[in-house]
Amino acid sequence: MATPHKTNLPAGQASRRKFIADTVKGGLAIGVGLSAAAPLLQSFATKENIAAGNFATGFDQQPLPYAYNALENVIDAMTMELHYSKHAATYAKNLKDAVAAEKVDMTRPLEDVLANISKYSAKMRNNGGGHFNHEMFWQSMRPKRENNAPAGKLLEAIEKQFFSFDNFKKQFADFAKNRFGSGWAWLYINKENIIMIGSTINQDNPLMDIAEIKGFPLLGLDVWEHAYYLKYQNRRADYIDAWWNVVNWDYVAERLHSYHM
Ligand code: MN3
């Protein structure tokens, strides 16, 4: 049974982790940079320390996995460019500033920081959450498809918990519409291994120890006005309806699979 909130690693992993940390501190990995340390990190970033499988998140903004205009008719190119290159880039920059000021060990996955976010500043919370949420958001979309829907075990899990895919979409959309002000709607899996939907304020997410909902995020929808205002103005519901056409269900399924590994 998965335990997403457990922070104590099993003895073997803990000592391995200490070895890696000591090695990095000792300068062995510093000369070759973070990229060389990343595969080691991913190999021990298991669900025991929140960052499941290959989904450990780094502190740098990753390239957008498609062109700015790739999601046109759902998300316009201008919104995409501003959102990625201005809003999200600023979260990444401010996160790096907070990380330097608060002496965060950047060889740890960002997920570890988020799981202990109550110990850090509001700047870390806002920008660490902002960076994580957007990195995941870009990956969770792809160009528009007809009849876009999950399949396999993910669909089974959704139907088991929410009766039908349509009913799931309705309930998720209700959380997205009713999140007052700025925030995110989420599909996540909790520590009882149940998939849930909910929402968080500002840039919080279910990984955070202070979030209203807690678990491993599978899919998140940005409902800040900057995500939709140019095309949809005040019509958040229309943005949500259109967004279902570009959800990358393969990515969501991979996150679920990764969590269960
Ligand atoms: Mn945003």
GROMACS .gro file of C-alpha atoms and ligand atoms in nm:
model
  262
    1MET     CA    1   0.000   0.000   0.000
    2ALA     CA    2   0.143   0.334  -0.097
    3THR     CA    3   0.218   0.589   0.168
    4PRO     CA    4   0.267   0.922  -0.007
    5HIS     CA    5   0.318   1.124   0.311
    6LYS     CA    6   0.580   0.906   0.471
    7THR     CA    7   0.905   1.096   0.484
    8ASN     CA    8   1.120   0.843   0.668
    9LEU     CA    9   1.299   0.633   0.413
   10PRO     CA   10   1.363   0.261   0.465
   11ALA     CA   11   1.710   0.205   0.612
   12GLY     CA   12   1.870   0.104   0.282
   13GLN     CA   13   1.734   0.399   0.095
   14ALA     CA   14   1.814   0.639   0.376
   15SER     CA   15   2.177   0.535   0.385
   16ARG     CA   16   2.198   0.545   0.005
   17ARG     CA   17   2.052   0.889   0.012
   18LYS     CA   18   2.300   1.000   0.278
   19PHE     CA   19   2.580   0.858   0.065
   20ILE     CA   20   2.462   1.057  -0.235
   21ALA     CA   21   2.419   1.372  -0.026
   22ASP     CA   22   2.766   1.333   0.127
   23THR     CA   23   2.916   1.264  -0.213
   24VAL     CA   24   2.764   1.578  -0.355
   25LYS     CA   25   2.870   1.782  -0.052
   26GLY     CA   26   3.219   1.642  -0.086
   27GLY     CA   27   3.245   1.788  -0.431
   28LEU     CA   28   3.250   1.467  -0.630
   29ALA     CA   29   2.936   1.550  -0.821
   30ILE     CA   30   2.972   1.926  -0.818
   31GLY     CA   31   3.225   1.940  -1.097
   32VAL     CA   32   2.994   1.760  -1.336
   33GLY     CA   33   2.686   1.952  -1.234
   34LEU     CA   34   2.332   1.863  -1.144
   35SER     CA   35   2.258   1.685  -1.467
   36ALA     CA   36   2.498   1.408  -1.374
   37ALA     CA   37   2.333   1.369  -1.034
   38ALA     CA   38   1.981   1.355  -1.175
   39PRO     CA   39   1.972   0.983  -1.269
   40LEU     CA   40   2.081   0.891  -0.917
   41LEU     CA   41   1.809   1.111  -0.775
   42GLN     CA   42   1.542   0.956  -0.989
   43SER     CA   43   1.645   0.608  -0.892
   44PHE     CA   44   1.575   0.669  -0.525
   45ALA     CA   45   1.295   0.920  -0.565
   46THR     CA   46   1.023   0.665  -0.499
   47LYS     CA   47   0.680   0.707  -0.353
   48GLU     CA   48   0.836   0.685  -0.007
   49ASN     CA   49   0.956   1.040  -0.051
   50ILE     CA   50   0.665   1.159  -0.265
   51ALA     CA   51   0.842   1.192  -0.598
   52ALA     CA   52   0.712   0.875  -0.756
   53GLY     CA   53   0.914   0.687  -1.013
   54ASN     CA   54   1.045   0.902  -1.295
   55PHE     CA   55   0.840   1.202  -1.196
   56ALA     CA   56   1.089   1.379  -0.971
   57THR     CA   57   1.076   1.750  -1.054
   58GLY     CA   58   1.386   1.968  -1.086
   59PHE     CA   59   1.429   2.336  -1.003
   60ASP     CA   60   1.484   2.458  -1.360
   61GLN     CA   61   1.209   2.530  -1.611
   62GLN     CA   62   1.204   2.253  -1.872
   63PRO     CA   63   1.136   2.320  -2.243
   64LEU     CA   64   0.771   2.330  -2.343
   65PRO     CA   65   0.696   1.988  -2.500
   66TYR     CA   66   0.515   2.149  -2.798
   67ALA     CA   67   0.494   2.478  -2.989
   68TYR     CA   68   0.309   2.777  -2.843
   69ASN     CA   69   0.035   2.733  -3.105
   70ALA     CA   70   0.004   2.354  -3.065
   71LEU     CA   71  -0.309   2.375  -2.851
   72GLU     CA   72  -0.485   2.639  -3.066
   73ASN     CA   73  -0.865   2.659  -3.050
   74VAL     CA   74  -0.838   2.551  -2.688
   75ILE     CA   75  -0.544   2.758  -2.561
   76ASP     CA   76  -0.429   3.032  -2.800
   77ALA     CA   77  -0.062   3.086  -2.883
   78MET     CA   78  -0.041   3.428  -2.716
   79THR     CA   79  -0.176   3.291  -2.385
   80MET     CA   80   0.059   2.995  -2.409
   81GLU     CA   81   0.363   3.213  -2.474
   82LEU     CA   82   0.288   3.461  -2.194
   83HIS     CA   83   0.196   3.182  -1.954
   84TYR     CA   84   0.512   2.981  -2.017
   85SER     CA   85   0.774   3.248  -2.086
   86LYS     CA   86   0.652   3.512  -1.836
   87HIS     CA   87   0.432   3.372  -1.559
   88ALA     CA   88   0.584   3.026  -1.519
   89ALA     CA   89   0.938   3.148  -1.589
   90THR     CA   90   0.899   3.397  -1.306
   91TYR     CA   91   0.797   3.126  -1.061
   92ALA     CA   92   1.107   2.928  -1.160
   93LYS     CA   93   1.333   3.233  -1.118
   94ASN     CA   94   1.183   3.330  -0.782
   95LEU     CA   95   1.207   2.969  -0.665
   96LYS     CA   96   1.579   2.972  -0.737
   97ASP     CA   97   1.614   3.292  -0.534
   98ALA     CA   98   1.424   3.137  -0.241
   99VAL     CA   99   1.625   2.816  -0.267
  100ALA     CA  100   1.952   3.013  -0.249
  101ALA     CA  101   1.832   3.229   0.042
  102GLU     CA  102   1.700   2.933   0.243
  103LYS     CA  103   1.988   2.701   0.155
  104VAL     CA  104   1.778   2.423   0.006
  105ASP     CA  105   1.968   2.115  -0.110
  106MET     CA  106   1.894   2.120  -0.484
  107THR     CA  107   2.004   1.758  -0.521
  108ARG     CA  108   1.671   1.671  -0.360
  109PRO     CA  109   1.362   1.659  -0.582
  110LEU     CA  110   1.136   1.962  -0.552
  111GLU     CA  111   0.867   1.724  -0.428
  112ASP     CA  112   1.064   1.678  -0.104
  113VAL     CA  113   1.061   2.053  -0.041
  114LEU     CA  114   0.688   2.073  -0.112
  115ALA     CA  115   0.617   1.786   0.128
  116ASN     CA  116   0.782   1.994   0.403
  117ILE     CA  117   0.675   2.336   0.280
  118SER     CA  118   0.552   2.447   0.624
  119LYS     CA  119   0.919   2.475   0.725
  120TYR     CA  120   0.993   2.731   0.451
  121SER     CA  121   0.893   3.087   0.362
  122ALA     CA  122   0.579   3.205   0.185
  123LYS     CA  123   0.805   3.285  -0.113
  124MET     CA  124   0.911   2.919  -0.128
  125ARG     CA  125   0.549   2.804  -0.099
  126ASN     CA  126   0.420   3.033  -0.373
  127ASN     CA  127   0.705   2.983  -0.618
  128GLY     CA  128   0.786   2.620  -0.541
  129GLY     CA  129   0.420   2.538  -0.588
  130GLY     CA  130   0.399   2.763  -0.893
  131HIS     CA  131   0.700   2.598  -1.055
  132PHE     CA  132   0.588   2.240  -0.981
  133ASN     CA  133   0.228   2.302  -1.089
  134HIS     CA  134   0.323   2.454  -1.424
  135GLU     CA  135   0.592   2.196  -1.504
  136MET     CA  136   0.326   1.929  -1.456
  137PHE     CA  137   0.059   2.132  -1.640
  138TRP     CA  138   0.261   2.160  -1.965
  139GLN     CA  139   0.328   1.786  -1.965
  140SER     CA  140  -0.037   1.703  -1.902
  141MET     CA  141  -0.155   1.858  -2.229
  142ARG     CA  142  -0.116   1.765  -2.598
  143PRO     CA  143  -0.273   1.880  -2.928
  144LYS     CA  144  -0.649   1.847  -2.951
  145ARG     CA  145  -0.797   1.504  -3.016
  146GLU     CA  146  -1.149   1.394  -3.102
  147ASN     CA  147  -1.318   1.192  -2.826
  148ASN     CA  148  -1.022   1.251  -2.596
  149ALA     CA  149  -1.057   1.016  -2.299
  150PRO     CA  150  -0.855   0.794  -2.064
  151ALA     CA  151  -0.827   0.419  -2.122
  152GLY     CA  152  -0.717   0.103  -1.943
  153LYS     CA  153  -0.651   0.102  -1.570
  154LEU     CA  154  -0.688   0.478  -1.538
  155LEU     CA  155  -1.037   0.467  -1.691
  156GLU     CA  156  -1.124   0.172  -1.464
  157ALA     CA  157  -1.011   0.366  -1.158
  158ILE     CA  158  -1.210   0.673  -1.265
  159GLU     CA  159  -1.525   0.469  -1.332
  160LYS     CA  160  -1.488   0.283  -1.003
  161GLN     CA  161  -1.459   0.604  -0.804
  162PHE     CA  162  -1.680   0.844  -1.001
  163PHE     CA  163  -1.929   0.606  -1.171
  164SER     CA  164  -1.850   0.732  -1.523
  165PHE     CA  165  -1.595   0.946  -1.709
  166ASP     CA  166  -1.866   1.204  -1.778
  167ASN     CA  167  -1.957   1.223  -1.412
  168PHE     CA  168  -1.590   1.256  -1.320
  169LYS     CA  169  -1.551   1.546  -1.565
  170LYS     CA  170  -1.857   1.718  -1.422
  171GLN     CA  171  -1.733   1.689  -1.063
  172PHE     CA  172  -1.379   1.798  -1.155
  173ALA     CA  173  -1.519   2.096  -1.349
  174ASP     CA  174  -1.731   2.193  -1.048
  175PHE     CA  175  -1.417   2.214  -0.834
  176ALA     CA  176  -1.243   2.416  -1.106
  177LYS     CA  177  -1.536   2.657  -1.147
  178ASN     CA  178  -1.600   2.700  -0.777
  179ARG     CA  179  -1.241   2.766  -0.669
  180PHE     CA  180  -1.287   3.132  -0.571
  181GLY     CA  181  -1.013   3.361  -0.702
  182SER     CA  182  -0.695   3.189  -0.818
  183GLY     CA  183  -0.600   2.826  -0.779
  184TRP     CA  184  -0.594   2.477  -0.924
  185ALA     CA  185  -0.831   2.180  -0.960
  186TRP     CA  186  -0.675   1.838  -0.912
  187LEU     CA  187  -0.710   1.468  -0.973
  188TYR     CA  188  -0.483   1.299  -0.719
  189ILE     CA  189  -0.435   0.971  -0.538
  190ASN     CA  190  -0.442   0.976  -0.160
  191LYS     CA  191  -0.249   0.762   0.086
  192GLU     CA  192  -0.538   0.511   0.099
  193ASN     CA  193  -0.479   0.456  -0.276
  194ILE     CA  194  -0.808   0.619  -0.369
  195ILE     CA  195  -0.822   0.865  -0.658
  196MET     CA  196  -0.982   1.191  -0.554
  197ILE     CA  197  -1.067   1.531  -0.696
  198GLY     CA  198  -1.042   1.866  -0.523
  199SER     CA  199  -0.893   2.212  -0.550
  200THR     CA  200  -0.626   2.426  -0.387
  201ILE     CA  201  -0.580   2.799  -0.345
  202ASN     CA  202  -0.311   3.009  -0.517
  203GLN     CA  203  -0.015   2.783  -0.612
  204ASP     CA  204  -0.070   2.518  -0.344
  205ASN     CA  205  -0.091   2.152  -0.450
  206PRO     CA  206  -0.172   1.816  -0.288
  207LEU     CA  207   0.197   1.741  -0.222
  208MET     CA  208   0.217   2.019   0.036
  209ASP     CA  209   0.195   1.936   0.406
  210ILE     CA  210  -0.025   2.244   0.453
  211ALA     CA  211  -0.260   2.189   0.156
  212GLU     CA  212  -0.635   2.146   0.197
  213ILE     CA  213  -0.611   1.814   0.011
  214LYS     CA  214  -0.319   1.572   0.026
  215GLY     CA  215  -0.179   1.307  -0.205
  216PHE     CA  216   0.015   1.249  -0.527
  217PRO     CA  217  -0.109   1.474  -0.811
  218LEU     CA  218  -0.214   1.299  -1.133
  219LEU     CA  219  -0.366   1.594  -1.323
  220GLY     CA  220  -0.396   1.964  -1.243
  221LEU     CA  221  -0.589   2.244  -1.410
  222ASP     CA  222  -0.471   2.604  -1.376
  223VAL     CA  223  -0.773   2.828  -1.313
  224TRP     CA  224  -0.581   3.152  -1.259
  225GLU     CA  225  -0.716   3.419  -1.494
  226HIS     CA  226  -0.374   3.442  -1.664
  227ALA     CA  227  -0.436   3.089  -1.796
  228TYR     CA  228  -0.748   3.181  -1.995
  229TYR     CA  229  -0.839   3.550  -1.984
  230LEU     CA  230  -0.716   3.658  -2.332
  231LYS     CA  231  -0.937   3.405  -2.509
  232TYR     CA  232  -1.217   3.338  -2.263
  233GLN     CA  233  -1.230   3.662  -2.056
  234ASN     CA  234  -1.457   3.587  -1.758
  235ARG     CA  235  -1.589   3.260  -1.903
  236ARG     CA  236  -1.390   3.015  -1.691
  237ALA     CA  237  -1.648   2.741  -1.752
  238ASP     CA  238  -1.591   2.759  -2.130
  239TYR     CA  239  -1.215   2.728  -2.078
  240ILE     CA  240  -1.267   2.418  -1.862
  241ASP     CA  241  -1.504   2.258  -2.116
  242ALA     CA  242  -1.255   2.314  -2.399
  243TRP     CA  243  -0.955   2.198  -2.193
  244TRP     CA  244  -1.078   1.836  -2.183
  245ASN     CA  245  -0.988   1.814  -2.554
  246VAL     CA  246  -0.617   1.866  -2.486
  247VAL     CA  247  -0.563   1.658  -2.171
  248ASN     CA  248  -0.277   1.412  -2.221
  249TRP     CA  249  -0.436   1.105  -2.064
  250ASP     CA  250  -0.128   0.896  -2.142
  251TYR     CA  251   0.074   1.123  -1.915
  252VAL     CA  252  -0.189   1.099  -1.639
  253ALA     CA  253  -0.187   0.719  -1.672
  254GLU     CA  254   0.194   0.718  -1.649
  255ARG     CA  255   0.179   0.914  -1.325
  256LEU     CA  256  -0.076   0.670  -1.183
  257HIS     CA  257   0.135   0.373  -1.295
  258SER     CA  258   0.448   0.532  -1.151
  259TYR     CA  259   0.278   0.577  -0.816
  260HIS     CA  260   0.178   0.211  -0.806
  261MET     CA  261   0.526   0.081  -0.894
  262MN3     MN  262  -0.053   2.963  -1.443
   0.00000   0.00000   0.00000
